[in-house]
Amino acid sequence: MFISDFAIRRPIVTITAMLALVAFGVAALLNLQTDEFPDVQQPVVALTIPYPGASPETVEREIIDPLEEAFSSISGVDWSKTEAHATDGLATFVIFFDFEKDLQQASQDVRDAISTKRADLPTEMEEPILSRLDPGVLPVLSIALTSNTVSASTLTRLVDPDILRELRSVPGVAEADLIGGVQRELSVYLRPADLQAAGVSVSQVVQALGQQNLAAPVGRVTGPLDEFSIRLRGRLDTPEEFQKLVVGQRNGELIRLGQVATVVDGTEEQRDAAFYNSKQAVGIDVKKAKGYSTTQVTNLLEQRIAQIEKTLPAGIQFEVVQNAGTRVSAAVRNVQEALVEGALLTVLVVFLFLNSWRSTVITGLALPVSVLASFIAVWAFGFTLNTMSLLGLSLAIGILIDDAIVVRENIVRHIEMGEDHYAASQSGTDEIGLAVAATTFSIVAVFVPVAFMYGVAGQWFKPFALTIACAVLVSLFVSFSLDPMLSAYWADPQVEEHQHRNPVSRALEKFNHWFDRTADRYKGLVAWALDHRGAMVAIAAGSFIAAVIIPWKGMLTAAAVIIGVVALAWILTRRWPRLSRTLSGLGVVAATMAAIVILPKMGVLGAGFVPVSDRSEIDVIVQAPPGANLDYTVQKTLEMARIARDHPEVAYTYSTIGTAIPMHSPSVDQSLIYIRLVPKSERSLNQEALGRILRNEMRRVSGADVSVFTSGFGGAYKQIQMQLQGPDATVLTSLAERLAAVVRQVPGAVDVGLSTRGQKPELEVTVDRGLAGTLGVTVGEIAQSLRAAFAGID
């Protein structure tokens, strides 16, 4: 074989190539960004157009209908998912594109489509707000500024702008949003009687405020050798300055604002609020810029926060509410530990069976070289160091050393046949090379197509599949180059000098003798299996059925079913032995495939994209009735947060009122409660079980709808959303209410919410993933049940 022959003849080149792979791999590893999950780029564009004072029907007629017509000319739009919502004074579009569409080009196409219809749109509407939905821009750090001594307005003055400016200056920070802040506002209260007496109209006062409360350049004065700029200083800052502002003139006398109005230095109307436990707070959500590591940004933010805390007055402190960096570090560290443990155990097993430390080193070198070289591919493909790419390496650990073991074993066999190490390395590698290459390329052929899957699944599993493929290809190269070269020049003394075995080798030799005897007995077991095919079919079928039934119905039911299957197979074997032998292989395959297809349909096995995880956090969405003010929503939110804190499993709660929640624009009648649990080792209830308890307890709070999210993955999104469309909103609302009553009876569907804020009623349903898994149903099957329920409504 060319590669092995060249590696044996040019050992220096081989060693240099291996060192280069290791060096470049280490460099790539140090430059990789760390994140919890792959960077899945969602081709979604969100468009928000404010239309103050318009009803939902007007918004739909004047804005949504014309723009939908304009968007129909954009290529690559996935109309099956694209949504449009009209609420009071607001039009919202969520436009989904095909995955082949470049997101920047998609955003530009949406802007161009709006421009073509701008002349037909109402002049009263405000400028459209276009944003790209990306799950990677979720807050990586949420902090709350709390105090027992000062008010929220004082906290706001401390935060904005000084602390925000400090946080935004951290490398990798894209945005820092303030929640619950109270902004300063100068209010002018006109006195009608004084206005009438002075002969000044309201429009004159407004005009004067607009013209005189500004800063503008006036000109410049040029001297013989220099010049000076003159700028009008007109920005007013205090009530006294506003009171001196001239608003009119009567009989040659100037009329000032203080004569006709009262100026008050106060705060603007509060539209959002934040609470840490039961204390009012000012929250800050920090988002990282694209291309930066989550752990790196959060570590820098923690250092900056520690510096800022030293400058705060006494009685004011920062509380870190949510830190994505801690979760990411823990997830990546767990996978890294599993990777290292798997590698050590693999080398130990190789040493146990080869009974030679030198052969173990020769084969074991394939692991570090292949793993480190794989990081070059991860970096070259633009992936991050996340759980999926590391999971691919963890899965490939046992595969990476397989090629080296096979090559080394065949070389040792040739040495034991009397060949010298040089010739044995060449002939042994040539003899086994085709089989080793076929094994490796079969693995590549399995995983590479996974990287080309379409949609979110393809982007999600691409780092996983390509990392495995690149790792096994590197291991094949190492087994064909480094292993033959070391075998040729690094003789194994345990092969040449049998008389000098150490105690460890003697103990391993005893183990190998025992294993050989066990292998001989295994031959007898195989012979018995070939003579009793019916019994083997029964054992295989019984094992498969037991694996399915034990978690579903328990051990007793599984044992009864296994006994029945074995008895049936025994009867068939005794009665029709030839028929049972003929159908044995086909029967196992057919039964397995039928079980895989039929059992999920029967509700025995559930399915899902990701497993149910316990991340020690629960999200709760509270929706007050339409028209509720901020104080009402605060009252209901704090009551539900108190219910959560009554459980010993809850560490703290963080409530934000009036902010945006998933799939809804900001409104004072909605809030989000983040519930942090104590570590799993310190509580008896898991996240799912506690979520069900909280759901039942919070439903008892009247006057608000509550939704509890315990998935720990994907955020506070309801998995199923249905929108009813039609010309009559009254009829649609009636149908939606009847449908909601039916949906509440569907197993696995919880937190059924009905929104009638817009021109089209919307039904949102959360799927209890733990309950759905127990019932053996999927989100898609529950959605099918909802469609069937809707079809049954007249």
Short mmCIF file of C-alpha atoms in Angstrom, two decimals, residues 72-315:
data_model
loop_
_atom_site.label_atom_id
_atom_site.label_comp_id
_atom_site.label_asym_id
_atom_site.label_seq_id
_atom_site.Cartn_x
_atom_site.Cartn_y
_atom_site.Cartn_z
CA SER A 72 -45.97 37.42 -2.78
CA SER A 73 -43.36 38.52 -5.33
CA ILE A 74 -40.44 37.61 -3.01
CA SER A 75 -38.76 34.33 -3.91
CA GLY A 76 -38.09 31.68 -1.30
CA VAL A 77 -40.93 32.52 1.11
CA ASP A 78 -42.38 29.54 2.96
CA TRP A 79 -46.05 30.52 2.94
CA SER A 80 -47.06 27.48 4.99
CA LYS A 81 -45.39 29.02 8.06
CA THR A 82 -45.51 32.76 7.35
CA GLU A 83 -47.83 34.59 9.75
CA ALA A 84 -49.42 38.03 9.94
CA HIS A 85 -51.09 39.51 13.03
CA ALA A 86 -53.13 42.67 13.46
CA THR A 87 -53.75 44.12 16.90
CA ASP A 88 -54.73 47.54 18.16
CA GLY A 89 -52.32 49.95 16.50
CA LEU A 90 -49.82 47.30 15.42
CA ALA A 91 -49.19 45.05 12.42
CA THR A 92 -46.77 42.13 12.84
CA PHE A 93 -45.36 39.82 10.17
CA VAL A 94 -43.27 36.70 10.78
CA ILE A 95 -41.88 35.69 7.37
CA PHE A 96 -40.26 32.26 6.99
CA PHE A 97 -37.87 31.58 4.13
CA ASP A 98 -36.43 28.45 2.62
CA PHE A 99 -33.10 27.41 4.14
CA GLU A 100 -31.31 28.09 0.86
CA LYS A 101 -32.21 31.77 1.13
CA ASP A 102 -29.54 34.09 2.44
CA LEU A 103 -30.96 35.91 5.47
CA GLN A 104 -29.44 39.27 4.60
CA GLN A 105 -30.82 39.02 1.07
CA ALA A 106 -34.20 38.04 2.50
CA SER A 107 -34.22 41.13 4.73
CA GLN A 108 -33.35 43.34 1.78
CA ASP A 109 -36.12 41.77 -0.32
CA VAL A 110 -38.64 42.57 2.42
CA ARG A 111 -37.45 46.19 2.55
CA ASP A 112 -37.74 46.51 -1.22
CA ALA A 113 -41.25 45.05 -1.16
CA ILE A 114 -42.30 47.59 1.48
CA SER A 115 -40.85 50.42 -0.61
CA THR A 116 -42.95 49.42 -3.62
CA LYS A 117 -46.13 49.74 -1.54
CA ARG A 118 -45.14 52.72 0.61
CA ALA A 119 -47.27 55.16 -1.39
CA ASP A 120 -50.37 53.00 -0.84
CA LEU A 121 -49.88 52.65 2.90
CA PRO A 122 -51.41 55.08 5.44
CA THR A 123 -49.45 58.23 6.09
CA GLU A 124 -50.25 57.94 9.81
CA MET A 125 -48.31 54.71 10.23
CA GLU A 126 -44.82 54.82 11.70
CA GLU A 127 -41.66 53.50 10.09
CA PRO A 128 -41.48 49.70 9.83
CA ILE A 129 -39.16 47.88 12.23
CA LEU A 130 -37.37 44.96 10.61
CA SER A 131 -35.47 42.37 12.61
CA ARG A 132 -34.04 38.91 11.98
CA LEU A 133 -35.16 36.23 14.38
CA ASP A 134 -32.15 34.33 15.63
CA PRO A 135 -32.23 32.06 18.70
CA GLY A 136 -28.56 32.81 19.16
CA VAL A 137 -29.32 36.40 20.22
CA LEU A 138 -31.23 35.40 23.36
CA PRO A 139 -29.87 37.05 26.54
CA VAL A 140 -26.74 35.33 27.81
CA LEU A 141 -26.85 37.14 31.13
CA SER A 142 -29.79 38.57 33.09
CA ILE A 143 -29.07 40.62 36.18
CA ALA A 144 -31.24 42.51 38.63
CA LEU A 145 -30.25 45.62 40.53
CA THR A 146 -32.05 45.53 43.89
CA SER A 147 -32.10 47.58 47.06
CA ASN A 148 -33.97 47.74 50.35
CA THR A 149 -33.31 51.44 50.82
CA VAL A 150 -33.82 53.32 47.53
CA SER A 151 -36.69 53.56 45.03
CA ALA A 152 -36.88 52.19 41.50
CA SER A 153 -36.36 55.65 40.03
CA THR A 154 -33.11 56.01 41.97
CA LEU A 155 -32.00 52.59 40.75
CA THR A 156 -32.78 53.65 37.21
CA ARG A 157 -30.61 56.76 37.50
CA LEU A 158 -27.78 54.51 38.70
CA VAL A 159 -28.21 52.10 35.82
CA ASP A 160 -28.87 54.39 32.90
CA PRO A 161 -26.64 55.41 31.30
CA ASP A 162 -23.52 54.75 33.35
CA ILE A 163 -23.81 51.02 34.07
CA LEU A 164 -25.34 50.27 30.66
CA ARG A 165 -22.43 52.04 29.01
CA GLU A 166 -20.01 49.95 31.07
CA LEU A 167 -21.71 46.70 30.11
CA ARG A 168 -22.00 47.60 26.43
CA SER A 169 -18.27 48.28 26.31
CA VAL A 170 -17.46 44.64 27.12
CA PRO A 171 -16.10 42.87 23.99
CA GLY A 172 -18.73 40.60 22.51
CA VAL A 173 -21.75 42.42 23.95
CA ALA A 174 -24.24 43.42 21.28
CA GLU A 175 -27.02 44.90 23.39
CA ALA A 176 -27.99 45.60 26.99
CA ASP A 177 -31.73 46.20 27.56
CA LEU A 178 -33.21 47.87 30.60
CA ILE A 179 -36.32 46.36 32.21
CA GLY A 180 -38.42 48.03 34.86
CA GLY A 181 -36.66 51.37 34.69
CA VAL A 182 -38.43 54.62 35.54
CA GLN A 183 -37.38 57.37 33.14
CA ARG A 184 -37.32 61.03 34.06
CA GLU A 185 -39.92 63.24 32.37
CA LEU A 186 -40.72 66.98 32.60
CA SER A 187 -44.47 67.48 32.41
CA VAL A 188 -46.15 70.75 31.41
CA TYR A 189 -49.67 71.19 32.87
CA LEU A 190 -51.50 74.04 31.13
CA ARG A 191 -53.88 76.24 33.07
CA PRO A 192 -56.86 77.02 30.78
CA ALA A 193 -57.93 80.15 32.66
CA ASP A 194 -54.46 81.69 32.49
CA LEU A 195 -54.16 80.74 28.81
CA GLN A 196 -57.43 82.53 28.05
CA ALA A 197 -56.44 85.57 30.07
CA ALA A 198 -53.08 85.80 28.32
CA GLY A 199 -54.58 85.19 24.89
CA VAL A 200 -52.27 82.27 24.15
CA SER A 201 -53.51 79.10 22.46
CA VAL A 202 -52.38 75.55 23.11
CA SER A 203 -50.87 75.33 19.63
CA GLN A 204 -48.69 78.37 20.39
CA VAL A 205 -47.34 76.68 23.51
CA VAL A 206 -46.61 73.48 21.61
CA GLN A 207 -44.92 75.42 18.82
CA ALA A 208 -42.80 77.37 21.28
CA LEU A 209 -41.69 74.22 23.04
CA GLY A 210 -40.68 72.67 19.75
CA GLN A 211 -38.81 75.71 18.46
CA GLN A 212 -37.00 76.86 21.57
CA ASN A 213 -36.18 73.57 23.27
CA LEU A 214 -33.38 72.64 20.88
CA ALA A 215 -29.69 73.05 20.26
CA ALA A 216 -28.69 74.20 16.81
CA PRO A 217 -25.68 75.83 15.12
CA VAL A 218 -26.14 79.54 14.45
CA GLY A 219 -22.98 80.32 12.51
CA ARG A 220 -19.38 81.31 12.99
CA VAL A 221 -17.34 84.47 13.62
CA THR A 222 -14.16 84.79 11.58
CA GLY A 223 -11.25 86.81 12.91
CA PRO A 224 -7.94 87.83 11.33
CA LEU A 225 -6.25 84.56 12.19
CA ASP A 226 -8.93 82.36 13.75
CA GLU A 227 -12.65 81.64 13.80
CA PHE A 228 -15.24 80.71 16.43
CA SER A 229 -18.40 78.63 16.06
CA ILE A 230 -21.60 79.94 17.61
CA ARG A 231 -24.17 77.37 18.75
CA LEU A 232 -27.56 78.04 20.27
CA ARG A 233 -27.79 76.37 23.66
CA GLY A 234 -31.47 75.54 23.80
CA ARG A 235 -31.85 72.16 25.49
CA LEU A 236 -33.71 72.88 28.72
CA ASP A 237 -33.10 70.66 31.72
CA THR A 238 -34.92 72.05 34.76
CA PRO A 239 -38.51 73.21 35.43
CA GLU A 240 -37.21 76.72 36.12
CA GLU A 241 -35.68 76.94 32.66
CA PHE A 242 -38.94 75.82 31.07
CA GLN A 243 -40.95 78.36 33.04
CA LYS A 244 -38.83 81.16 31.51
CA LEU A 245 -39.58 80.00 27.97
CA VAL A 246 -41.44 82.64 25.90
CA VAL A 247 -44.71 81.31 24.45
CA GLY A 248 -46.28 84.55 23.18
CA GLN A 249 -46.50 88.33 23.26
CA ARG A 250 -49.34 90.68 24.15
CA ASN A 251 -49.25 94.48 24.03
CA GLY A 252 -45.46 94.42 23.80
CA GLU A 253 -45.16 92.24 26.87
CA LEU A 254 -43.56 88.79 26.72
CA ILE A 255 -45.65 85.93 28.04
CA ARG A 256 -43.61 83.11 29.56
CA LEU A 257 -44.60 79.48 30.08
CA GLY A 258 -44.64 79.81 33.86
CA GLN A 259 -47.47 82.35 33.58
CA VAL A 260 -49.85 79.92 31.85
CA ALA A 261 -48.64 76.47 32.93
CA THR A 262 -47.07 74.48 35.73
CA VAL A 263 -43.88 72.52 34.96
CA VAL A 264 -43.26 69.43 37.09
CA ASP A 265 -40.06 67.37 37.21
CA GLY A 266 -41.34 63.79 37.46
CA THR A 267 -41.22 60.45 35.75
CA GLU A 268 -42.89 59.10 32.64
CA GLU A 269 -45.69 56.58 32.79
CA GLN A 270 -44.21 53.21 33.65
CA ARG A 271 -44.93 50.50 31.07
CA ASP A 272 -42.82 47.67 32.46
CA ALA A 273 -41.55 46.43 35.80
CA ALA A 274 -39.17 43.87 37.25
CA PHE A 275 -39.19 42.03 40.57
CA TYR A 276 -36.52 39.86 42.15
CA ASN A 277 -38.52 37.63 44.47
CA SER A 278 -40.90 40.18 46.00
CA LYS A 279 -38.58 43.21 45.75
CA GLN A 280 -38.92 45.71 42.93
CA ALA A 281 -35.79 45.76 40.82
CA VAL A 282 -34.28 47.10 37.65
CA GLY A 283 -33.36 44.30 35.29
CA ILE A 284 -30.73 44.23 32.57
CA ASP A 285 -30.70 41.64 29.78
CA VAL A 286 -27.37 41.36 27.97
CA LYS A 287 -27.13 39.80 24.50
CA LYS A 288 -23.91 38.70 22.88
CA ALA A 289 -22.78 39.58 19.39
CA LYS A 290 -22.66 36.89 16.74
CA GLY A 291 -19.37 35.07 16.46
CA TYR A 292 -18.40 35.39 20.14
CA SER A 293 -18.19 32.61 22.68
CA THR A 294 -20.96 32.55 25.28
CA THR A 295 -18.63 31.54 28.09
CA GLN A 296 -16.05 34.16 27.14
CA VAL A 297 -18.61 36.99 27.07
CA THR A 298 -20.26 35.99 30.34
CA ASN A 299 -16.90 35.67 32.10
CA LEU A 300 -15.95 39.18 30.99
CA LEU A 301 -19.34 40.47 32.09
CA GLU A 302 -18.98 38.93 35.53
CA GLN A 303 -15.60 40.62 35.94
CA ARG A 304 -17.04 43.97 34.88
CA ILE A 305 -20.04 43.57 37.21
CA ALA A 306 -17.70 42.85 40.12
CA GLN A 307 -15.89 46.13 39.37
CA ILE A 308 -19.17 48.07 39.10
CA GLU A 309 -20.47 46.70 42.42
CA LYS A 310 -17.58 48.32 44.23
CA THR A 311 -18.75 51.74 43.08
CA LEU A 312 -22.42 51.31 44.05
CA PRO A 313 -23.82 53.01 47.18
CA ALA A 314 -24.38 50.92 50.27
CA GLY A 315 -27.55 48.83 50.23
#
